[in-house]
Coordinates of C-alpha atoms in Angstrom, one line a residue:
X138 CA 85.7 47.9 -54.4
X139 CA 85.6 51.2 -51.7
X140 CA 84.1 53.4 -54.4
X141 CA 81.7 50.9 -55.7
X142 CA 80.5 50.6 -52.4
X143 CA 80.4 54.1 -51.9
X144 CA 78.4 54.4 -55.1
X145 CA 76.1 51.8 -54.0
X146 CA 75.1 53.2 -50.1
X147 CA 74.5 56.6 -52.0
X148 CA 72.2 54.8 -54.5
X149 CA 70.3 53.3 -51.8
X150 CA 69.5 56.8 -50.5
X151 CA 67.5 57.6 -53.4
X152 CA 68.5 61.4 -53.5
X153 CA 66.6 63.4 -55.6
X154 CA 68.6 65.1 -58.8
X155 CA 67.5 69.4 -59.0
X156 CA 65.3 68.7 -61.7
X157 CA 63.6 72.2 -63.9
X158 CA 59.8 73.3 -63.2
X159 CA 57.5 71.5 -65.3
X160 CA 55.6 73.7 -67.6
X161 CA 52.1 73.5 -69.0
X162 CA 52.8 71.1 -72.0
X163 CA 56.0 69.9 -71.0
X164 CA 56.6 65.8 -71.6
X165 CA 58.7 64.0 -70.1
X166 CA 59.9 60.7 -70.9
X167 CA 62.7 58.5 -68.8
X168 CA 63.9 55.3 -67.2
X169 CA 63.7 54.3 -63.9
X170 CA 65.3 51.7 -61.9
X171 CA 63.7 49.5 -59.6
X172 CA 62.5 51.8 -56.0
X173 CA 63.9 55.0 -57.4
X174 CA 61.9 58.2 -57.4
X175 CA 62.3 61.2 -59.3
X176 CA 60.7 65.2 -58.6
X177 CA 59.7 67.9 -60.3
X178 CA 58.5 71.5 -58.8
X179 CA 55.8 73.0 -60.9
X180 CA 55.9 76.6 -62.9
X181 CA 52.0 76.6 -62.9
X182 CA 50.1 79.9 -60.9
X183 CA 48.7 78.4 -57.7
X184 CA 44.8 78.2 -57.7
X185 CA 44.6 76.8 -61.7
X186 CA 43.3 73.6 -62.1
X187 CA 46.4 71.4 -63.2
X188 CA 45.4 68.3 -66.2
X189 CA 47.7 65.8 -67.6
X190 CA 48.1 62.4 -68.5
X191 CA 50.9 59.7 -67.0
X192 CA 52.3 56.3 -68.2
X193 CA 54.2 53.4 -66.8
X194 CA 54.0 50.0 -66.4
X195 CA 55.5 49.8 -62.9
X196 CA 55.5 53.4 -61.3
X197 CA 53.5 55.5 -59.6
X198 CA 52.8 59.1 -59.3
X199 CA 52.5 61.2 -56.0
X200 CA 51.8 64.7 -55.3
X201 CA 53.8 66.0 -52.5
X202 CA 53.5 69.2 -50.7
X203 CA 57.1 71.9 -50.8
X204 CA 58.5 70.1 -48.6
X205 CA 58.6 66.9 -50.0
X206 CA 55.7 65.0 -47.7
X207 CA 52.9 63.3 -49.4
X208 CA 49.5 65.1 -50.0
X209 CA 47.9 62.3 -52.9
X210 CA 48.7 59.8 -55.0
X211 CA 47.8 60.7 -58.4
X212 CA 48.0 57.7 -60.0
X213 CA 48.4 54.1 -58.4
X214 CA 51.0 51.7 -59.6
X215 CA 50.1 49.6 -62.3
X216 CA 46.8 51.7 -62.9
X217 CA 48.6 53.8 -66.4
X218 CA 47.6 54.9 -68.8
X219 CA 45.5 57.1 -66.8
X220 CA 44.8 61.0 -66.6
X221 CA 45.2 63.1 -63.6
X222 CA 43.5 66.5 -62.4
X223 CA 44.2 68.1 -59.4
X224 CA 44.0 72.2 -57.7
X225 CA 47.5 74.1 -58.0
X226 CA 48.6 74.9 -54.6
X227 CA 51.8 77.2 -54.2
X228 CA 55.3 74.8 -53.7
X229 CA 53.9 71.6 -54.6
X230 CA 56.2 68.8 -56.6
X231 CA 55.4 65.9 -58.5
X232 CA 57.1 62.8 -58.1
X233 CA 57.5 59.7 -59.7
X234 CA 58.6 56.6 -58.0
X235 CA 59.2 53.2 -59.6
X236 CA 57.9 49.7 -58.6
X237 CA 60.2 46.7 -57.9
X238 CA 60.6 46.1 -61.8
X239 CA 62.1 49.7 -63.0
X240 CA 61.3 50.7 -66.0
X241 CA 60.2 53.7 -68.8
X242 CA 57.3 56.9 -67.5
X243 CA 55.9 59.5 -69.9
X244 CA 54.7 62.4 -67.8
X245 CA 52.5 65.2 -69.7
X246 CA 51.0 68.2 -68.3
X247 CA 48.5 69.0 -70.6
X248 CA 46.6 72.0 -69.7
X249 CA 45.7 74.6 -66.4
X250 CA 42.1 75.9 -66.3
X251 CA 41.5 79.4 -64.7
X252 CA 38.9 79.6 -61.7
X253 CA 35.4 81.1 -62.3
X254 CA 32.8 82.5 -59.6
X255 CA 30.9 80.3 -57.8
X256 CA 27.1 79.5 -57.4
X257 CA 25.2 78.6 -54.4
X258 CA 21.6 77.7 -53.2
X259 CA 19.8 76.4 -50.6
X260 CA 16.8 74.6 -49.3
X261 CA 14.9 73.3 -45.9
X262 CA 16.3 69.7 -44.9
X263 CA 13.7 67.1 -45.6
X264 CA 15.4 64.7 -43.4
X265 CA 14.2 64.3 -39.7
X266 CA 17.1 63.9 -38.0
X267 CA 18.6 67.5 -39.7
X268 CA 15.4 69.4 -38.8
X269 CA 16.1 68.4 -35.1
X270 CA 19.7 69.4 -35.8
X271 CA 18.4 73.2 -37.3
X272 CA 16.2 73.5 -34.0
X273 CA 19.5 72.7 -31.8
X274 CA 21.1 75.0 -33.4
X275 CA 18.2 77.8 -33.1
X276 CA 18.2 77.1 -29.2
X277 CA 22.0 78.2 -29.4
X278 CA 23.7 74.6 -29.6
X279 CA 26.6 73.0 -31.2
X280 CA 27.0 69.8 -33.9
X281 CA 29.7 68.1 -31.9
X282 CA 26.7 65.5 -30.7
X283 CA 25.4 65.1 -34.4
X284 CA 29.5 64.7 -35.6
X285 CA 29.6 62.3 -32.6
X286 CA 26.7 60.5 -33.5
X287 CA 27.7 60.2 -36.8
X288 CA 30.6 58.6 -36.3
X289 CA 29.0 55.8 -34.4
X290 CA 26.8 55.3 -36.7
X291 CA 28.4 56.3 -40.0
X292 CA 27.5 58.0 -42.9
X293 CA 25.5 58.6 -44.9
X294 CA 22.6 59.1 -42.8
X295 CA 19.8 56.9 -43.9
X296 CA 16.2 57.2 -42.6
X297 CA 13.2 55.2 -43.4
X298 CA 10.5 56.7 -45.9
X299 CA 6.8 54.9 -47.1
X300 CA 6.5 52.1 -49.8
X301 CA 9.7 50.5 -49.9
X302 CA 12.3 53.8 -49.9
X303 CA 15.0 55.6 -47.9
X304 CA 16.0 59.1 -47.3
X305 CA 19.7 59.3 -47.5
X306 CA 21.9 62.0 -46.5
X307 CA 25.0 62.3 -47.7
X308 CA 27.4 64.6 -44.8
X309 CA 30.3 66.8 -44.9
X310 CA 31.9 68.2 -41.6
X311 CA 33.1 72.0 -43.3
X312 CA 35.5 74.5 -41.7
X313 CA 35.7 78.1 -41.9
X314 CA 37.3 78.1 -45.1
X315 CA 34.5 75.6 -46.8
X316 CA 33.0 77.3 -50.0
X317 CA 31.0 74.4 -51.7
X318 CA 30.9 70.6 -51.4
X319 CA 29.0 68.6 -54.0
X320 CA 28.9 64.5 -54.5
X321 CA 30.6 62.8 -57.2
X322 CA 28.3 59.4 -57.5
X323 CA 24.9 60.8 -56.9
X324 CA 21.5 59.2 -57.3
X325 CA 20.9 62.1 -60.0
X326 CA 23.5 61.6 -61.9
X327 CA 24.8 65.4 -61.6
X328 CA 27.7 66.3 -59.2
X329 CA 25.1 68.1 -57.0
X330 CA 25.8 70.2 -54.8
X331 CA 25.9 69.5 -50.7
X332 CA 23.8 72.6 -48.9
X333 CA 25.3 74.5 -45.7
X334 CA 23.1 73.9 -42.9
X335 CA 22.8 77.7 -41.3
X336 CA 25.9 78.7 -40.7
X337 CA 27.1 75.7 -38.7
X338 CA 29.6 73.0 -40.2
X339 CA 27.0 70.1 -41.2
X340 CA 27.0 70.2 -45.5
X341 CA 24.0 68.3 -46.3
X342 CA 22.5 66.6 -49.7
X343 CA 19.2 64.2 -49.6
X344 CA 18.1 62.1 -52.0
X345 CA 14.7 59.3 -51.9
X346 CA 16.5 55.8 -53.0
X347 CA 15.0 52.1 -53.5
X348 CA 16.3 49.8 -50.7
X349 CA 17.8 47.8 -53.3
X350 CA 19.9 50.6 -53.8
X351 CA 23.7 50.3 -54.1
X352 CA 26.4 52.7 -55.3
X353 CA 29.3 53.9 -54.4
X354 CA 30.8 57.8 -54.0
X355 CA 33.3 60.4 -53.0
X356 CA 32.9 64.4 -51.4
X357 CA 34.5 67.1 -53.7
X358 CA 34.8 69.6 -50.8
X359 CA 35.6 73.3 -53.2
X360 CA 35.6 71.7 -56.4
X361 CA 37.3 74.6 -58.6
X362 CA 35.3 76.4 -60.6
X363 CA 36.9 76.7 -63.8
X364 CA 36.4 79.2 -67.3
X365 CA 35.9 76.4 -69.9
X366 CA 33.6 74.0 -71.2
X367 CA 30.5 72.1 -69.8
X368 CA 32.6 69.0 -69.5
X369 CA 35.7 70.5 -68.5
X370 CA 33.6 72.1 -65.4
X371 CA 31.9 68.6 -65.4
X372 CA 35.1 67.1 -64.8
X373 CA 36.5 69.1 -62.5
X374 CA 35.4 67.1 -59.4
X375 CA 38.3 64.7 -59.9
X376 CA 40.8 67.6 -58.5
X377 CA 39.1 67.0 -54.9
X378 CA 36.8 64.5 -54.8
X379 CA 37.7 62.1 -51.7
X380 CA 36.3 59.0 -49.9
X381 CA 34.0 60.0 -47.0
X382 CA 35.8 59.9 -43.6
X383 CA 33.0 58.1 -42.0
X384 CA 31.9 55.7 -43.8
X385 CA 34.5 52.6 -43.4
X386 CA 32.8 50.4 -46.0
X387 CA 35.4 51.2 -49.3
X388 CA 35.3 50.3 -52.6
X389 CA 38.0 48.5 -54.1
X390 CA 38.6 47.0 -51.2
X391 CA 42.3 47.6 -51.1
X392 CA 40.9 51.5 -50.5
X393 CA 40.9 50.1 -47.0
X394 CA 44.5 50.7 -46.5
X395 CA 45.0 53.2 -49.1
X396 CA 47.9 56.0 -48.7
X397 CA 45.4 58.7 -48.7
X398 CA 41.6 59.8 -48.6
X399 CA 42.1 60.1 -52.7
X400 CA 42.1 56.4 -53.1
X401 CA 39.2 54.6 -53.5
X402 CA 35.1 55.1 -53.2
X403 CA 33.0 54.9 -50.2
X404 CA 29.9 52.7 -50.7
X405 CA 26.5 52.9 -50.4
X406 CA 24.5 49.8 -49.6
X407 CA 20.8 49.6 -48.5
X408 CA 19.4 46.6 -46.9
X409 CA 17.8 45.0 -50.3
X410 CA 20.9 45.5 -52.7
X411 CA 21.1 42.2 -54.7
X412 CA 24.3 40.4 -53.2
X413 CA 27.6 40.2 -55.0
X414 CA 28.6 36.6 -54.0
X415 CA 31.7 35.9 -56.2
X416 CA 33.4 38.9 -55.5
X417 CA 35.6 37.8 -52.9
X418 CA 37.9 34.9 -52.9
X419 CA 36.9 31.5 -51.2
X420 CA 39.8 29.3 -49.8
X421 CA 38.0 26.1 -51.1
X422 CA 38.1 27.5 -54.5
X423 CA 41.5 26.6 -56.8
X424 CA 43.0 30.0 -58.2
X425 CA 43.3 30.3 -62.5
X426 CA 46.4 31.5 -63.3
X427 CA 46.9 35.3 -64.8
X428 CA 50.0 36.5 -66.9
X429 CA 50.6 39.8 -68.6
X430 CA 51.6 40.1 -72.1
X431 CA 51.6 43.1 -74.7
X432 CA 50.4 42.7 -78.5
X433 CA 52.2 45.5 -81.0
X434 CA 49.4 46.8 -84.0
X435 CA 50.5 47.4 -86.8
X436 CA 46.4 48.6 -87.9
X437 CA 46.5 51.2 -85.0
X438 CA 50.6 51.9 -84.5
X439 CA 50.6 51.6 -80.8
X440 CA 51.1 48.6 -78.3
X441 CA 49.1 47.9 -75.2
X442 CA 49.3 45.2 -72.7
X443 CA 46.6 42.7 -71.4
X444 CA 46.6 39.9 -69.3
X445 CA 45.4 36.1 -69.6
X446 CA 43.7 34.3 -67.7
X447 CA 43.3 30.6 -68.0
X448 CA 41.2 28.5 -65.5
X449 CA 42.8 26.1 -63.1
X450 CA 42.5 22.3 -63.2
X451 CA 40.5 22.3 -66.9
X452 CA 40.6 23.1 -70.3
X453 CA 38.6 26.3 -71.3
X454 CA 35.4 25.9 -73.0
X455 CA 34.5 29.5 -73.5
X456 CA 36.4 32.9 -74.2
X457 CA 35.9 36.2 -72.4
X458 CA 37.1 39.5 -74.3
X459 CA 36.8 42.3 -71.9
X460 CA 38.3 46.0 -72.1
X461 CA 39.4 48.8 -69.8
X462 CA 41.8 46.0 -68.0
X463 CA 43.0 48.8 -65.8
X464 CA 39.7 48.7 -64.2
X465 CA 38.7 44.5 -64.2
X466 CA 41.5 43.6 -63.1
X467 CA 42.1 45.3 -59.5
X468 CA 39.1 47.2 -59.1
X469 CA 36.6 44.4 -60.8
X470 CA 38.4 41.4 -59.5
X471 CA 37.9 39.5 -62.9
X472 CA 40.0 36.4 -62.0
X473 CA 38.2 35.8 -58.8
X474 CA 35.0 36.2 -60.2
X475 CA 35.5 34.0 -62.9
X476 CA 37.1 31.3 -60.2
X477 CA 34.0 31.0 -58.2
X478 CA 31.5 31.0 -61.0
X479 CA 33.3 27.9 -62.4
X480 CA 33.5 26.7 -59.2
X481 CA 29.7 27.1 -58.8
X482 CA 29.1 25.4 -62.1
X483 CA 27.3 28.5 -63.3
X484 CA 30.0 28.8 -66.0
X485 CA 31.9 26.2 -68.1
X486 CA 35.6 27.0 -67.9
X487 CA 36.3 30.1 -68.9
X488 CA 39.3 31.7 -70.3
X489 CA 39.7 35.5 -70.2
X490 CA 41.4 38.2 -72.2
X491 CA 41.9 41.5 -70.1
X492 CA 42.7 44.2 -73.0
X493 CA 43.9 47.3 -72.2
X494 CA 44.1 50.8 -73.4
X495 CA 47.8 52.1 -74.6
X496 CA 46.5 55.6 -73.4
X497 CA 43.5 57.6 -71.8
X498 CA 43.3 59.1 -75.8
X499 CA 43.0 56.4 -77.1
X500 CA 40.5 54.6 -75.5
X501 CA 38.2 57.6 -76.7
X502 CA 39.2 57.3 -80.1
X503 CA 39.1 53.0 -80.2
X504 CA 36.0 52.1 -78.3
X505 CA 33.5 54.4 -80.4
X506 CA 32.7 52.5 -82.9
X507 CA 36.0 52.2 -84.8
X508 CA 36.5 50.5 -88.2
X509 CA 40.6 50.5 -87.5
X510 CA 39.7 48.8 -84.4
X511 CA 37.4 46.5 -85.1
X512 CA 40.4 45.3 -87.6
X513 CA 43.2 45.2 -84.7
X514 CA 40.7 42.6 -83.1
X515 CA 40.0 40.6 -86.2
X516 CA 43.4 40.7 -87.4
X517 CA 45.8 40.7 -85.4
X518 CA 44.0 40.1 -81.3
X519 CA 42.2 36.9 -82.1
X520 CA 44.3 35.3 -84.3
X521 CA 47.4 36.2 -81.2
X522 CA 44.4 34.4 -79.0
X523 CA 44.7 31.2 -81.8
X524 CA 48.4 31.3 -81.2
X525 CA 47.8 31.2 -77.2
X526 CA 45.2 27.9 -77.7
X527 CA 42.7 29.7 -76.4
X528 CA 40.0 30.6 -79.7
X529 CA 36.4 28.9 -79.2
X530 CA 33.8 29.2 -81.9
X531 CA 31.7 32.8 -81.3
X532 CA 28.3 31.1 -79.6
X533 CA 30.8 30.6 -76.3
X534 CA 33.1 33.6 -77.0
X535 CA 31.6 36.8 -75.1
X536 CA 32.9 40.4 -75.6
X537 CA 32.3 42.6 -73.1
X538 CA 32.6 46.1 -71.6
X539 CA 31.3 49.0 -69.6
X540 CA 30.0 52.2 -70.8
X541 CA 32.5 53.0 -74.1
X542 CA 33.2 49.1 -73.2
X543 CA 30.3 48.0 -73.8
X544 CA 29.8 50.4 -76.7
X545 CA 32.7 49.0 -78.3
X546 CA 31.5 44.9 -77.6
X547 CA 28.2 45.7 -79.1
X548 CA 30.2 47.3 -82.2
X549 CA 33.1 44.3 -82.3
X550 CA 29.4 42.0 -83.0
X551 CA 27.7 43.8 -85.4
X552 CA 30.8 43.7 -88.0
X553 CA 32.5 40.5 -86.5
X554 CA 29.9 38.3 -85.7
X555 CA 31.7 35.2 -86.8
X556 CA 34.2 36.1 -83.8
X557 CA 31.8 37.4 -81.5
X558 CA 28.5 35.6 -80.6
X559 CA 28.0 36.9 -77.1
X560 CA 28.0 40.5 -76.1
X561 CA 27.8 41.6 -72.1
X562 CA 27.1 45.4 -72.2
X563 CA 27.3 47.0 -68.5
X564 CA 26.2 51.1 -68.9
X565 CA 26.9 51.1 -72.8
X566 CA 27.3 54.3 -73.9
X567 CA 24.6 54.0 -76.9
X568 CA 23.7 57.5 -77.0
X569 CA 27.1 58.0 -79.0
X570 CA 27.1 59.3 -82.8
X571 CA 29.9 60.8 -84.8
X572 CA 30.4 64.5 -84.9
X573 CA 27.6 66.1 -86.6
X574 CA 24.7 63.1 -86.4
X575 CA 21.8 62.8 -84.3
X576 CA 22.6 60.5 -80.9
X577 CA 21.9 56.6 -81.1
X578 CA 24.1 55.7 -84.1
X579 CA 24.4 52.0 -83.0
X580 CA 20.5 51.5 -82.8
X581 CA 20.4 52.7 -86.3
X582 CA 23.5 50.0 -87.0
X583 CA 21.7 47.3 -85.6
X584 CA 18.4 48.3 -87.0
X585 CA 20.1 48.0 -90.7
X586 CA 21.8 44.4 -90.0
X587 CA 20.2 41.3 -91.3
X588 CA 17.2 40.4 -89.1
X589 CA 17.3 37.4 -86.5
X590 CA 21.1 37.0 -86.2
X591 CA 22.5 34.3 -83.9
X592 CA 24.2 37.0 -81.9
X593 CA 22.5 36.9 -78.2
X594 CA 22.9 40.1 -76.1
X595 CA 22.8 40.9 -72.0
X596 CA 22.5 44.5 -71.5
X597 CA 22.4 46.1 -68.4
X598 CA 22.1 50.0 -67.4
X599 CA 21.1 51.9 -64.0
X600 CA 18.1 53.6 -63.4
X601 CA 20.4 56.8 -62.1
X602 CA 22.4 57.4 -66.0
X603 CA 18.6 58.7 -66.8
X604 CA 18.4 61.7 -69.3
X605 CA 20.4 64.3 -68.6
X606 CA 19.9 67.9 -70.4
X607 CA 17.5 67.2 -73.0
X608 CA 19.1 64.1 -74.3
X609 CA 18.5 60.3 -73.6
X610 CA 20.9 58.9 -71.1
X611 CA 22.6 55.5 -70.9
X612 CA 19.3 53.7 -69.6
X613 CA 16.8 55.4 -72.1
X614 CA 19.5 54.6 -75.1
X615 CA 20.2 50.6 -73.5
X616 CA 15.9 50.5 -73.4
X617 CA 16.4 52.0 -77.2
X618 CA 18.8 49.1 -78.4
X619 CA 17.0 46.4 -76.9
X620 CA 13.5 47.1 -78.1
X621 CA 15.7 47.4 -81.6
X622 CA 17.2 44.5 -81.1
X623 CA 14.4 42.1 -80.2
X624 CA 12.7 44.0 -83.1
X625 CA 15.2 42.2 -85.3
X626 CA 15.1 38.7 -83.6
X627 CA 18.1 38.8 -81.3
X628 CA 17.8 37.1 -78.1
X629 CA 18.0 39.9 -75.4
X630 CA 18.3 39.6 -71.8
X631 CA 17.8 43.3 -70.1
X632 CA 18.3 44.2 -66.5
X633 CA 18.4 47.7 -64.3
X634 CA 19.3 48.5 -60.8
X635 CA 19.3 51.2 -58.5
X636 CA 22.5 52.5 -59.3
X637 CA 24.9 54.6 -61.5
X638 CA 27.7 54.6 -64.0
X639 CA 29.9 52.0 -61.2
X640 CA 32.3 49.5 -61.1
X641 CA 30.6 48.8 -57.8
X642 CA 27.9 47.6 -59.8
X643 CA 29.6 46.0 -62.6
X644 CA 31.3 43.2 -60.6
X645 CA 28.3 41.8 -59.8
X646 CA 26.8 42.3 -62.9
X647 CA 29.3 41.0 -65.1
X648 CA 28.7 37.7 -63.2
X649 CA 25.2 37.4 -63.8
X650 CA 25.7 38.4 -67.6
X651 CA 28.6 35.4 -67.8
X652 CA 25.7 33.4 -66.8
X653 CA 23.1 34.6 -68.8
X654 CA 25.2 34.2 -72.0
X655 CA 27.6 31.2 -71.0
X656 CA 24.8 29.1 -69.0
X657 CA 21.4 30.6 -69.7
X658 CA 19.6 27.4 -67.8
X659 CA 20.8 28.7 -64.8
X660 CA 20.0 32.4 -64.7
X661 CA 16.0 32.2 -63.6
X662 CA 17.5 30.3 -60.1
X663 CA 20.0 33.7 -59.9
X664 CA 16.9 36.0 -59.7
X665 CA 17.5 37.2 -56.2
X666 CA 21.1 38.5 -57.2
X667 CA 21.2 39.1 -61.1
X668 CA 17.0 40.5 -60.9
X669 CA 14.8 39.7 -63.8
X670 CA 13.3 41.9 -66.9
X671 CA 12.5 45.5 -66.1
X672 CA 8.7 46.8 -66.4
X673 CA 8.2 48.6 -69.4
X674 CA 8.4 52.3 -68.4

């Protein structure tokens, strides 16, 4: 009885086993039990930029600093599959620590990138308030009463321009050791660079926007600059992007009380973005009920879990299929949305089918249009859905997605029509083709299926994922498919917005594409929220 005892206080103090360095492609696999943490130092050179990928159920993983206090959390619990990226610093540890439930992580370091030299240019402010800032500055003052300001006020710093627009600043307070800040979320669909104002600490980027403009973003303060490809440097804004310390409106919303200034987006809202009204829950409003499950495939050898969700008080009339569930379930608060819609009576009852991806490699692999996958959902996902009492006949069933989502939906309908009557496409990445053909292979798809199907379509892109480097971007390519598709006879609905490739976005809009599809009646009274058909550019 003493020693078990013993055994158990010692347990309790979760001490933390010598463990090797990890390695560049080390993986680890192991089991965890329920509030226990494991750590591993790293044999990487400090200053490479660190990639890997991390999986478990109920577990999170932290980077903490050499002596074991936190710096970020790399990945949230319950947010795997998911990759990580992050800048080497000397003594740093990962760590691993399980949820309430215990359970199996797979931990792979993947690669190190090696830094490159860095760029840098610079302009004349446009905005008002900066040019008065530069003149202080001349005169031989300080920014403390601009920092001050700003955190009044918040940021960014937004200043009125003619015919309907804004001048936004996006800010970053620097230090002595700042070499480069750029914006991950901007209007221009880059990661552009912020400019240093003189010499002083203000980093500065400006950018004319719609007042119905709403997005959200983070500050990459010395983003490493990395030998390797376009996208790898692309990408490499993930190692330090960060909310912005003054700006208190956050995206999720649990970013609010987030462990660290990793978690989370800061948002950007100007006075005439559409509102979002079913995002947040209403006390009035009866709460469906959401359970997780996991489906083995035999068509794709792997196993991923999703969650269901079936309406409270009624019997579902409709079916939602929608991917990425890491994302539309905490970020995009799916369940909620759907509870106030029904509520509303701007739905029927809806049931919904959050699918997941087993890994980030995977989803790269399925969603592209996938004949294997396409198979796993015919085969062996809808008739599991029969099984659950939840299949309804494809004019009410919707499939939906954002960008390699939405890809994917439109895909699922164009082979599996007699499942799939409905697709909702938020930021579809339609410029996709296999390796070696010309972009747009789904407009040529469509464009060879019969004419004047029954499948109806709501496709909707932002007017900042424009062309990018001599190829059409998601909103010329979403513009592409629809003239295709009404060219054939489908029923389109199109919409754009003032924004970017967002989730921020996507909540709303995946409401106002339920409706469309699910309760098309209603949609002209939504105009002031959902918008109505673009102009032809």
């Amino acid at each position: 009885m003493r020693t078990a005892l013993v055994l158990a206080a010692l347990a309790s103090l979760n001490l933390h086993a010598a463990e090797p360095p990890l390695v560049i492609g080390a993986t680890l696999q192991g089991q965890l039990a329920s509030g226990q943490s494991q750590r591993w130092p790293l044999a990487v050179p400090p200053d490479q930029v660190l990639q890997g990928d991390f999986d478990a159920p109920g577990a999170a993983l932290d980077l903490l600093d050499a002596q074991g206090q936190h710096l970020r959390r790399l990945v949230a619990e319950g947010s795997s599959p998911q990759g990580f990226t992050w800048q080497v610093q000397p003594g740093q540890q990962l760590q691993v620590r399980e949820g309430a439930q215990g359970g199996p992580y797979r931990l792979r370091l993947r690669r190190a990138l090696p830094l490159a030299p860095e760029e840098h240019a610079s302009t004349a402010p446009g905005s008002p308030r900066l040019r008065a800032l530069v003149r202080t500055l001349a005169e031989g003052g300080v920014t403390e009463a601009f920092w001050a300001e700003r955190a009044r006020e918040g940021t960014p710093l937004v200043e009125p321009l003619p015919d309907g627009q804004a001048l936004v600043t996006f800010l970053w307070r620097g230090n002595a050791q700042t070499r480069s800040v750029r914006l991950f979320g901007s209007p221009s669909g880059n990661h552009d660079p912020l400019q240093q104002l003189g010499a002083s600490d203000v980093w500065w980027a400006s950018f004319a926007m719609p007042l119905s403009a709403r997005l959200s973003y983070r500050l990459a303060p010395d983003v490493p600059q990395v030998q390797g490809s376009a996208q790898d440097r692309r990408r490499m804004i993930l190692a330090t992007a960060q909310r912005d310390q003054l700006n208190r409106h956050t995206f999720p919303a649990l970013a609010e009380t987030a462990l660290d200034a990793f978690q989370g987006f800061s948002v950007l809202e100007l006075p005439q973005a559409p509102p979002q009204p079913w995002v947040a829950p209403r006390p009035s409003v009866a709460a469906g009920h959401l359970e997780q499950h996991r489906i083995d495939s035999a068509i794709l050898g792997n196993q991923r879990p999703l969650w269901l969700y079936r309406p409270a008080n009624s019997v579902p009339q409709a079916l939602l299929v929608l991917f990425d569930a890491h994302a539309y379930r905490v970020d995009v608060p799916t369940p909620t949305i759907i509870d106030n819609l029904i509520a509303d009576g701007l739905i029927p009852p809806t049931a919904v089918l959050l699918l997941a991806n087993p890994s980030p490699e995977a989803r790269t692999t399925e969603l592209p249009p996938n004949p294997a996958f396409a198979r796993f959902l015919d085969e062996e996902l809808m008739p599991w859905v029969q099984a659950q009492g939840l299949t309804q006949p494809p004019e009410t069933t919707v499939i939906a997605g954002s960008s390699y989502g939405g890809l994917a939906a439109a895909y699922a309908a164009l082979v599996l029509p007699q499942r799939f009557g409905r697709v909702l496409s938020l930021s579809g990445s339609f410029w996709w083709a296999p390796p070696g053909e010309i972009p747009g292979w789904t407009m040529r798809a469509w464009a060879k299926a019969p004419a004047a199907g029954a499948v109806r379509f709501y496709l909707d892109a932002g007017r900042y994922e424009s062309a990018r480097g001599g190829q059409d971007g998601i909103l010329e390519s979403n513009r592409h498919l629809s003239d295709v598709l009404r060219a054939k006879g489908y029923a389109v609905i199109q919409r754009e917005h003032a924004t970017g490739h967002d989730y921020l976005h996507w909540q709303g809009a995946l409401a106002c594409g339920l409706v469309a599809l699910l309760r098309p009646e209603r949609l002209p009274e939504l105009a002031p929220t959902c918008g109505t058909e673009p102009t032809p550019p």
